Each structure stands twice: as structure tokens, then as C-alpha cells.
Tab-separated table of C-alpha atoms in Angstrom:
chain	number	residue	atom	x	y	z
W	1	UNK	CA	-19.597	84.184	-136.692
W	2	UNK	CA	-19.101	86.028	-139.824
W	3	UNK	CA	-21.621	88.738	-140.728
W	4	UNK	CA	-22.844	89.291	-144.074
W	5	UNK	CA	-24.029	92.830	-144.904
W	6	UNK	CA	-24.155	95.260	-147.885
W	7	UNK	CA	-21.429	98.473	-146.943
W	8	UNK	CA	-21.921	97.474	-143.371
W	9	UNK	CA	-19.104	100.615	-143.163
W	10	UNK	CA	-21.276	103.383	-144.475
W	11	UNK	CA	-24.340	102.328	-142.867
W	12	UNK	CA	-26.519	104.838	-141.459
W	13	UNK	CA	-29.262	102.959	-139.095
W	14	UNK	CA	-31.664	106.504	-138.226
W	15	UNK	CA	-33.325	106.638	-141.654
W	16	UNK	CA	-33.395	102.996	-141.380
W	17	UNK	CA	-35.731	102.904	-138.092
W	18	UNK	CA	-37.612	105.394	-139.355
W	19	UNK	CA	-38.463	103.858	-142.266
W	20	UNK	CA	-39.507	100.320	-139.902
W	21	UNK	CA	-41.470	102.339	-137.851
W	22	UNK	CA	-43.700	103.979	-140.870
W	23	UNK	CA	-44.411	100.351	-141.829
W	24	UNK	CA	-44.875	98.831	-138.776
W	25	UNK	CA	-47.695	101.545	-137.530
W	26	UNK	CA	-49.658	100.426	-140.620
W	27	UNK	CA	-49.986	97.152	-139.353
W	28	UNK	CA	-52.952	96.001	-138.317
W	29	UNK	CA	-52.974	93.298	-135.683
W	30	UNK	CA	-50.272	93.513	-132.721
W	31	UNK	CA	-51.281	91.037	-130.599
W	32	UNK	CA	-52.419	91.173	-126.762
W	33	UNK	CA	-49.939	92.262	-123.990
W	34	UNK	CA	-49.406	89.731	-121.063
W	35	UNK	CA	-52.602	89.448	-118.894
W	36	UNK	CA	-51.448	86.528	-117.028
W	37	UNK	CA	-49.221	89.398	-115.256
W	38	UNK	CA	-51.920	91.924	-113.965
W	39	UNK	CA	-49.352	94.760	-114.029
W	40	UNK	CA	-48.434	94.294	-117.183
W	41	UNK	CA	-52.023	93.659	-118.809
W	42	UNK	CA	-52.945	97.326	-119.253
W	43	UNK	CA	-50.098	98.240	-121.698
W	44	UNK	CA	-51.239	99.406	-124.927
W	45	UNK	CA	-50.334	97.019	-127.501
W	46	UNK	CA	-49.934	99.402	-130.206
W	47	UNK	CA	-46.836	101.215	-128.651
W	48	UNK	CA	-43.634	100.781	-130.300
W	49	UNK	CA	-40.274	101.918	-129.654
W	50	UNK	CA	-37.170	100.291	-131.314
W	51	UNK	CA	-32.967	101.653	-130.672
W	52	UNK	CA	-29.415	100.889	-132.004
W	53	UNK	CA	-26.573	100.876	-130.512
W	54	UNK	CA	-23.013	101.356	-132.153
W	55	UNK	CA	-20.075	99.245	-130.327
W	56	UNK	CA	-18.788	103.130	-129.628
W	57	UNK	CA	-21.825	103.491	-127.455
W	58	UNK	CA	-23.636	105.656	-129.974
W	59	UNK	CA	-27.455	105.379	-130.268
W	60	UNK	CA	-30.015	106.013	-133.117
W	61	UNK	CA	-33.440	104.984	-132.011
W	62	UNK	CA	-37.522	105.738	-133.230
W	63	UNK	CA	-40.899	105.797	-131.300
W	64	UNK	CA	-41.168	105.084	-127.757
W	65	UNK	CA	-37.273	103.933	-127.516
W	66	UNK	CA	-36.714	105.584	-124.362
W	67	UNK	CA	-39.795	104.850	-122.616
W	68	UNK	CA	-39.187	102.256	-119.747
W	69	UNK	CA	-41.039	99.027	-119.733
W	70	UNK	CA	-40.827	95.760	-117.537
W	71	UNK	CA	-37.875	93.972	-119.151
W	72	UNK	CA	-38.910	90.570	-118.072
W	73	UNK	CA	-37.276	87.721	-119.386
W	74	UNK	CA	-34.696	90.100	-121.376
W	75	UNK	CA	-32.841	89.837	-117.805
W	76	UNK	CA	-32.068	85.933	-118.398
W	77	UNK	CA	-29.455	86.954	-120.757
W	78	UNK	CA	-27.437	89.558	-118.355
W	79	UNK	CA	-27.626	86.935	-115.024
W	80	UNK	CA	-26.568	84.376	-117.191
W	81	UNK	CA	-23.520	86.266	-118.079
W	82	UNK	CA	-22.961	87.153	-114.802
W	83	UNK	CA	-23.245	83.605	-113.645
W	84	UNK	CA	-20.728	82.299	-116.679
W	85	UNK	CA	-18.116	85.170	-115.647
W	86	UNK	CA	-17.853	83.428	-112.021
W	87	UNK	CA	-17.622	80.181	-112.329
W	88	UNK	CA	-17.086	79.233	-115.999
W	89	UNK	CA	-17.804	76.037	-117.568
W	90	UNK	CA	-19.232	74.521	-114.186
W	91	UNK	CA	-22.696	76.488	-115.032
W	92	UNK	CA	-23.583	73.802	-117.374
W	93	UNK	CA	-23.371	71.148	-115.242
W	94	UNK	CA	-26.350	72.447	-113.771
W	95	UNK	CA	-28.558	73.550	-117.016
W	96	UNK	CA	-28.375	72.890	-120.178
W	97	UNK	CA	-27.877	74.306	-123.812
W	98	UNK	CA	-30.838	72.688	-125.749
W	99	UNK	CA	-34.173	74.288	-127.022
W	100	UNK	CA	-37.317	73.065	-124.868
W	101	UNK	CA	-39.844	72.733	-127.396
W	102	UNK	CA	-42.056	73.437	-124.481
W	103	UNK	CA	-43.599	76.568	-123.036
W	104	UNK	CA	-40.938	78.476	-120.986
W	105	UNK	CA	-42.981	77.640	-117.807
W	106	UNK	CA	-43.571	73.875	-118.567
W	107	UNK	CA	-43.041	71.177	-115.870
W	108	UNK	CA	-42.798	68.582	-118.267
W	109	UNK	CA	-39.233	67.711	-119.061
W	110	UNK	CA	-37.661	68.502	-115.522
W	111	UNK	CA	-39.188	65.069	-114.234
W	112	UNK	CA	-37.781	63.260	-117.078
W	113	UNK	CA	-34.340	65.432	-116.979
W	114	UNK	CA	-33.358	64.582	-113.177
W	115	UNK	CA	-34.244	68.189	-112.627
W	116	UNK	CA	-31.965	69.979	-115.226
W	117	UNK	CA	-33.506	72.706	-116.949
W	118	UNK	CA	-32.737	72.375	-120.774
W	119	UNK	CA	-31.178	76.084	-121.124
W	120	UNK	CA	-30.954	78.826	-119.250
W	121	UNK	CA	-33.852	81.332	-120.990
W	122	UNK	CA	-36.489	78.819	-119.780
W	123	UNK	CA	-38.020	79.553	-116.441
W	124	UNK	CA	-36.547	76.746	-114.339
W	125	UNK	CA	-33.155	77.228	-116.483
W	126	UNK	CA	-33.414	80.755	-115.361
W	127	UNK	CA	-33.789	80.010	-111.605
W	128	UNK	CA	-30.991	77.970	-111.842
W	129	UNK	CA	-29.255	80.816	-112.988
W	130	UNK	CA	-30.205	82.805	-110.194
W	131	UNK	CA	-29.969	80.544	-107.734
W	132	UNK	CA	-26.170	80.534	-108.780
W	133	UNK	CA	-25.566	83.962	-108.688
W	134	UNK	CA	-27.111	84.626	-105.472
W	135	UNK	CA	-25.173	81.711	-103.749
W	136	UNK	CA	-21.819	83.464	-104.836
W	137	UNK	CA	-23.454	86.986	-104.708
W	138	UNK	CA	-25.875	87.333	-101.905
W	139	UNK	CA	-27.486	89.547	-104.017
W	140	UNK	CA	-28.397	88.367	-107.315
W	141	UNK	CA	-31.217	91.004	-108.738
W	142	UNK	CA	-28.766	93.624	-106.650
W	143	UNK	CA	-26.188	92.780	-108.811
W	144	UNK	CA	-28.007	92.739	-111.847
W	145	UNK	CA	-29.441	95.564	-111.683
W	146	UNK	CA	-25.397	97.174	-110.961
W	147	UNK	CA	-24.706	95.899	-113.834
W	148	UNK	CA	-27.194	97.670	-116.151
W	149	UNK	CA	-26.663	100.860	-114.658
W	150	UNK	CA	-23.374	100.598	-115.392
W	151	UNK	CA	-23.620	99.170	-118.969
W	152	UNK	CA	-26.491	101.301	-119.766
W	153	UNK	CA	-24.795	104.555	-118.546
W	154	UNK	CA	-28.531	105.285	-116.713
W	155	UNK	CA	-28.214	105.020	-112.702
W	156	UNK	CA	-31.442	105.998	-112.854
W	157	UNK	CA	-33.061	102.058	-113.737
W	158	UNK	CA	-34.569	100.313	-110.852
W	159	UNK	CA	-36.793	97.653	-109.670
W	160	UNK	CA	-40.879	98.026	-110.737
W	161	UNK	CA	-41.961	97.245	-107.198
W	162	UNK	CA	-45.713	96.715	-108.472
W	163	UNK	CA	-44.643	94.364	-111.178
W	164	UNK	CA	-42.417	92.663	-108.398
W	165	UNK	CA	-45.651	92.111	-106.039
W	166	UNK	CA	-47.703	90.937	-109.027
W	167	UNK	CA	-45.757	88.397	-109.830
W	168	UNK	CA	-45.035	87.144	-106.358
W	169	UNK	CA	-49.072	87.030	-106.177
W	170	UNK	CA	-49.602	84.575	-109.059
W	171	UNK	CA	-45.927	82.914	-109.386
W	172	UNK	CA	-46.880	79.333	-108.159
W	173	UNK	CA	-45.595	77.374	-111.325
W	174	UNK	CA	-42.568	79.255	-110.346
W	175	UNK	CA	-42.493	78.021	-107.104
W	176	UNK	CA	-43.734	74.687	-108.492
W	177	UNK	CA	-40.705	74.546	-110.719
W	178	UNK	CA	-38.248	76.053	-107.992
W	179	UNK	CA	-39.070	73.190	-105.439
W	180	UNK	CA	-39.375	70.499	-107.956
W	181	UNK	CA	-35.385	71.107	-108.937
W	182	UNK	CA	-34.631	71.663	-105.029
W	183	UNK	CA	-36.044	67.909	-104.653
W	184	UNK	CA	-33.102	66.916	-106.945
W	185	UNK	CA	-30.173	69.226	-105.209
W	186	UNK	CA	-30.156	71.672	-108.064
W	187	UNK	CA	-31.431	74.369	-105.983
W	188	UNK	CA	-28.948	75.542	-103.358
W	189	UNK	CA	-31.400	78.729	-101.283
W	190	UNK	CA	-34.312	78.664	-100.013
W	191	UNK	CA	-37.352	78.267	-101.995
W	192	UNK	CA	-38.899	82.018	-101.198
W	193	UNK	CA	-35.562	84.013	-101.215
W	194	UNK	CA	-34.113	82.831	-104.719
W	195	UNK	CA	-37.901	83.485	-105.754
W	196	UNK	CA	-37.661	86.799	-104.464
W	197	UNK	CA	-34.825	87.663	-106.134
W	198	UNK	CA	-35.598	85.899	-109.316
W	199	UNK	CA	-39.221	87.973	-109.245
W	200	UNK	CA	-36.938	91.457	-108.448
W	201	UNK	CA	-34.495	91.042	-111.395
W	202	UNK	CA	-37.249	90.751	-113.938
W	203	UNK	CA	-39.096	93.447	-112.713
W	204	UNK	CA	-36.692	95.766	-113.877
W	205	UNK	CA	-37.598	98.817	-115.957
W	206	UNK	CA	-35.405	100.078	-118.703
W	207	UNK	CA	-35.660	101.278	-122.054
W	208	UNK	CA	-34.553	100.337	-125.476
W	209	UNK	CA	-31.962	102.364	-125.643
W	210	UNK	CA	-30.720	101.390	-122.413
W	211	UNK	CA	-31.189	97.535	-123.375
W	212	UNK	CA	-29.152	97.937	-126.459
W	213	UNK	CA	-26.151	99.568	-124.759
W	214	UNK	CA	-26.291	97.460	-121.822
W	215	UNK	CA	-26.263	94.473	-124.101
W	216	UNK	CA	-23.421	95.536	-126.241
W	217	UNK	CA	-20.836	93.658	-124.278
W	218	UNK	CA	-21.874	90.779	-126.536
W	219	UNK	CA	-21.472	92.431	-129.802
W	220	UNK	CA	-17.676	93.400	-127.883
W	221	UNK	CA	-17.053	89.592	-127.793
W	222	UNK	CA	-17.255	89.880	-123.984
W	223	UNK	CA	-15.767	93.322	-123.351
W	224	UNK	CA	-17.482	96.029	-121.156
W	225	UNK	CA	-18.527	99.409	-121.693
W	226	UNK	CA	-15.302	100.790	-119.956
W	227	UNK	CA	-12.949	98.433	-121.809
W	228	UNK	CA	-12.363	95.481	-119.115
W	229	UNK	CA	-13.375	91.754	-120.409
W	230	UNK	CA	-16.465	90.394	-118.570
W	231	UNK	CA	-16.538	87.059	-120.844
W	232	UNK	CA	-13.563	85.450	-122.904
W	233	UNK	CA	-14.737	85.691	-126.354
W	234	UNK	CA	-15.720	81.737	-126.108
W	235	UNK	CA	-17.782	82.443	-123.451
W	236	UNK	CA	-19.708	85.162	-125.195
W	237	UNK	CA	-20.288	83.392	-128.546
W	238	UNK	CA	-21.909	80.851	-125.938
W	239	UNK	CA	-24.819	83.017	-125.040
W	240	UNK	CA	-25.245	84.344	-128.069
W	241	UNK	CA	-25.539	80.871	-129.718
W	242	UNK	CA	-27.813	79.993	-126.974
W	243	UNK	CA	-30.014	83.202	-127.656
W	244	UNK	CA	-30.171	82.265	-131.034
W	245	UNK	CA	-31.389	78.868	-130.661
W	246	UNK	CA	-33.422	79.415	-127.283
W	247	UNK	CA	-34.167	83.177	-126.630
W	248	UNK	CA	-37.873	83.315	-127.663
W	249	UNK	CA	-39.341	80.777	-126.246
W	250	UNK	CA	-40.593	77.728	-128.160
W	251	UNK	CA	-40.581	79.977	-131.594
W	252	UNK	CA	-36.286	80.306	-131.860
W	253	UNK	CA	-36.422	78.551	-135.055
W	254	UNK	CA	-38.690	80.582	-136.376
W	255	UNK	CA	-36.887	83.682	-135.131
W	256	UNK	CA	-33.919	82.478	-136.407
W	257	UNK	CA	-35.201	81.774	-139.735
W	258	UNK	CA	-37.110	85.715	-140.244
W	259	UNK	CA	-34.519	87.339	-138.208
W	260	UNK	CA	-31.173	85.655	-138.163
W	261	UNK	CA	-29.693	87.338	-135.347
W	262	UNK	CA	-29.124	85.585	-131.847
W	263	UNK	CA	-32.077	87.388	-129.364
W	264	UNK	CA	-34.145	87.166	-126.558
W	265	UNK	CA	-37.436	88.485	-126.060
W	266	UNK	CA	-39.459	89.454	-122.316
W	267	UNK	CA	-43.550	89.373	-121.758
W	268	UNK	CA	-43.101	93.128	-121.444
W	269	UNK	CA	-43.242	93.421	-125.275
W	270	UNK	CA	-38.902	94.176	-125.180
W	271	UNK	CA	-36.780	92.362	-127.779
W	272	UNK	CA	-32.655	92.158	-127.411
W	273	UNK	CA	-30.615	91.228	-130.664
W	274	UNK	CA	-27.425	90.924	-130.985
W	275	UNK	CA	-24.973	91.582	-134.336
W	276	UNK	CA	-21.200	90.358	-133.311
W	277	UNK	CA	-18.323	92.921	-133.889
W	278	UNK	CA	-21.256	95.722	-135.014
W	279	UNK	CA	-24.069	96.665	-133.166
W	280	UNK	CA	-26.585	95.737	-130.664
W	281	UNK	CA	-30.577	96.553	-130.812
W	282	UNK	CA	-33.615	96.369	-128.588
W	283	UNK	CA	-37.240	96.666	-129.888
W	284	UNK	CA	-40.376	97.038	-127.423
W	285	UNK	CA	-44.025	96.849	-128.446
W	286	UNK	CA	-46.214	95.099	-125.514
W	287	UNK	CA	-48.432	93.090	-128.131
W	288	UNK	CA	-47.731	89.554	-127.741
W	289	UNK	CA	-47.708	86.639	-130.126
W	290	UNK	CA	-49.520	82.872	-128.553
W	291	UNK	CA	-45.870	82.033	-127.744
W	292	UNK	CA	-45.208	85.545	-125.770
W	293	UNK	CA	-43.064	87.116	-128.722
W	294	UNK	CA	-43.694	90.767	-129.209
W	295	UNK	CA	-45.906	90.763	-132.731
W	296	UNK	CA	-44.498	94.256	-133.902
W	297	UNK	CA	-40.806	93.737	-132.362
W	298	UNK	CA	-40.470	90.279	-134.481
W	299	UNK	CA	-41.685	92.327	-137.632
W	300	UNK	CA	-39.168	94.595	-136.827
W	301	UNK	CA	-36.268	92.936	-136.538
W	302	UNK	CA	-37.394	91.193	-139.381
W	303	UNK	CA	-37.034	94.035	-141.551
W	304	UNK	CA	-33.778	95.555	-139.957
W	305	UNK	CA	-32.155	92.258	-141.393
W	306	UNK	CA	-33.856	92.360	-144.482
W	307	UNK	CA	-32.526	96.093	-144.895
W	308	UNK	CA	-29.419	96.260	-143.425
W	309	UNK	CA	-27.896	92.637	-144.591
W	310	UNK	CA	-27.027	91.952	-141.098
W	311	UNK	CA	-26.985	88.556	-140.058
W	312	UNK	CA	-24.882	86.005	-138.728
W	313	UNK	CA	-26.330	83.820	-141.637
């Protein structure tokens, strides 16, 4: 990917995210946070924190950037990886690469599909995912959440045991989705412990600036934090082409289009972005968009491109 940008070298991002988070708390409208998730529903919508992280681990951030909040679907991207980094190209055999053009819980094209989720940042793509891990793991939200310690330089990040328990309590398109793909052999545990797990890993709290470090492995082209290569550099340029065209939801075009940055957005109101060979951000503001998008963390990135020139476009 080349990246197009205006003195990308002398580029200072602080004054930068201060300046997008002056204009962002004069907008009026943020959206609603996730109420379908009971744990999640009280978060005020109007909080915003937003953090960038330098490939030398260095980060600038504004607002709430190291509050914790439930990462959610932000997770998708860092099992996936772990998933692709044991067992390579055999992955896809069992989901695919495509957008959905369907709500990231649908049912719909599974039947049609012979039980192959389209990508991996849907739900049932995601539970393929984990399903994978944990057969080669034992632990898949265990070592997950190893991971973003580790990446994020913060032992301190954990599991959100509330947000783990209400999700359990209302997950049954989950479960719906989990057996319906077990009918067809593409689910290899059982039913309740790869929802468990699945339920655990995006329950995980973290903040922005531990999201943008622990996601800067993919602005390395597949190299850790301590130097060693997690991905070949194929292999990263893989998820980040499948963040760009499938990370939020069933509105990646439109991402694509304002933001032009491969990303991946969470209920929680948290939104990863990645720019190859330079930095790495994460944006949080719990107001959701009707296709689960933080309203504020769109606008945000939005602007970061606009004033920075980075882009992959």
C-alpha cells in the first residue's frame, strides 16, 4: 500500500487531536450506545477519547483516551491474527474474505453459503475464528487477552466479567449462528464452551491508547512490539485489506470512502485504524450509528485523514 501524506516526516499528531476533539464536542447528535447489551446501555454517548500511536511505541492521545471501555468486536481483528499466525492459509478454507452486506449478526447467507461465514469480522466469521484458536489453543480469550497485555505494555487489561454475563444472558442468535455452522462441520467445540470463550474475549476492557499500541503490529507489516514477526508481511496486508473492506459492519464502503484507512469498529463505541509503515490509532465514543459505528469516532477519523493526508488511497 503506498501512503499519501503531506510531510508525513515532520508531522506532529498532539495539536492535531486536539484540534478533532474541539470540533467534535460541538457536535450535536452522537448517536445511542448499544442497548441491546444491558451493560453497555448506560454509557454516556457524549464521551470521547481518541490516541496515536508511533511504530516506536510513542503515544499522543486527547479526551477520555485512557479510559477503558468494552472493546467488543475490536477483538475480531487480534484472534484473527492469532488464528492466521498458526495455521496460515488453511483459515480461509473455513471463512471467507467478502463483505456481507448484511447485519454482522444475520442468519441469512450461512444457509445459502454451506455454513461459511463471508469474513471473519462478522459474528459467525468471528466464531469461526475462535473456534480455531481454541482447538489449537485451549484457551482462546486466554490467549487473547496475553496478547494485548503484551502488545499494549498494560498487564493490567482483563476480562469485564459483567459485560461477559450480559452477553451470555441475551446471546441466542449467537448460539443460533454457532450451531447452525456446527450442523455443517465448521464448528469443531462444543456449542457452550467456544461461546464462552467467544463472549470472554470481547468483553475485554482496554483503552485507546492501549488499542493503538496493541494494534501496531499491523502498521509493522506483521512485526511485534519486541521485534519478533507474528505475520509475514502478506499475511498482514491480508487483515488489513479485510478491515478495510469488512471492519464496520455493513457501512465499510462508506468508511472507506470518508476515512480511507483499513479499521474495525466494536458496539462499545472503540474504533481501530490502521496506517501501514506509520502509525496506528484508536478512537472511542459509545454513541452508535443504525449500523453500530461509533457517530463521533467515524467523524474523527474522518478528519485525521482529511488533516494529516494519511491514507492508503
Amino acid at each position: 500500500m503506498v501512503i499519501m501524506a503531506a510531510s508525513t516526516s515532520s508531522l506532529t499528531f498532539q495539536p492535531i487531536l486536539e484540534r478533532i476533539a474541539e470540533e467534535i464536542e460541538r457536535t450535536p447528535g452522537r448517536g445511542r450506545p448499544a442497548d441491546y447489551i444491558p451493560a453497555l446501555a448506560a454509557c454516556d454517548p457524549r464521551a470521547f477519547g481518541m490516541a496515536v500511536a508511533e511504530l516506536d511505541g510513542t503515544v499522543y492521545g486527547v479526551g477520555d483516551w485512557r479510559e477503558p471501555f468494552s472493546t467488543q468486536s475490536i477483538t475480531k481483528v487480534f484472534t484473527l491474527a492469532l488464528g492466521l499466525a498458526r495455521e496460515g492459509d488453511e483459515l480461509w478454507e473455513h471463512v471467507g474474505r467478502e463483505p456481507s452486506g448484511n447485519p454482522f449478526n444475520s442468519l441469512i447467507q450461512l444457509e445459502y453459503e454451506s455454513g461459511i461465514p463471508r469474513n471473519p469480522f462478522i459474528n459467525a466469521g468471528a466464531l469461526v475464528v475462535t473456534d480455531r484458536l481454541q482447538t489449537r489453543t485451549g484457551d482462546a480469550a486466554g490467549e487473547l487477552l496475553a496478547f494485548l497485555r503484551t502488545e499494549s505494555g498494560n498487564p493490567a487489561l482483563d476480562f469485564d466479567k459483567d459485560v461477559a454475563a450480559s452477553e451470555t444472558a441475551h446471546g441466542d442468535r449467537n448460539a443460533a449462528l454457532a450451531h447452525f455452522m456446527a450442523s455443517y462441520g465448521n464448528i469443531d467445540n462444543p456449542v457452550p464452551a467456544l461461546l464462552d470463550q467467544y463472549f470472554r474475549q470481547c468483553s475485554i476492557k482496554a483503552s485507546c491508547a492501549d488499542l493503538a499500541l496493541a494494534t501496531s503490529f499491523l502498521a509493522r507489516h506483521g512485526v511485534r512490539a519486541d521485534g519478533t514477526r507474528l505475520l509475514t508481511r502478506s499475511e498482514a496486508k491480508q487483515i488489513n485489506a479485510v478491515m478495510l473492506t469488512c471492519g464496520t459492519y455493513d457501512a465499510a464502503g462508506d468508511f472507506a470512502y470518508r476515512v480511507g484507512l483499513p479499521g474495525k469498529s466494536g458496539v462499545g463505541g472503540g474504533i481501530i485504524a490502521v496506517v501501514p509503515g506509520r502509525c496506528t490509532l484508536c478512537v472511542w465514543s459509545p454513541g452508535l450509528d443504525e449500523r453500530g459505528n461509533s457517530v463521533a469516532g467515524v467523524a474523527a477519523l474522518d478528519r485525521f485523514t482529511t488533516l494529516t493526508g494519511l491514507s492508503v488511497f
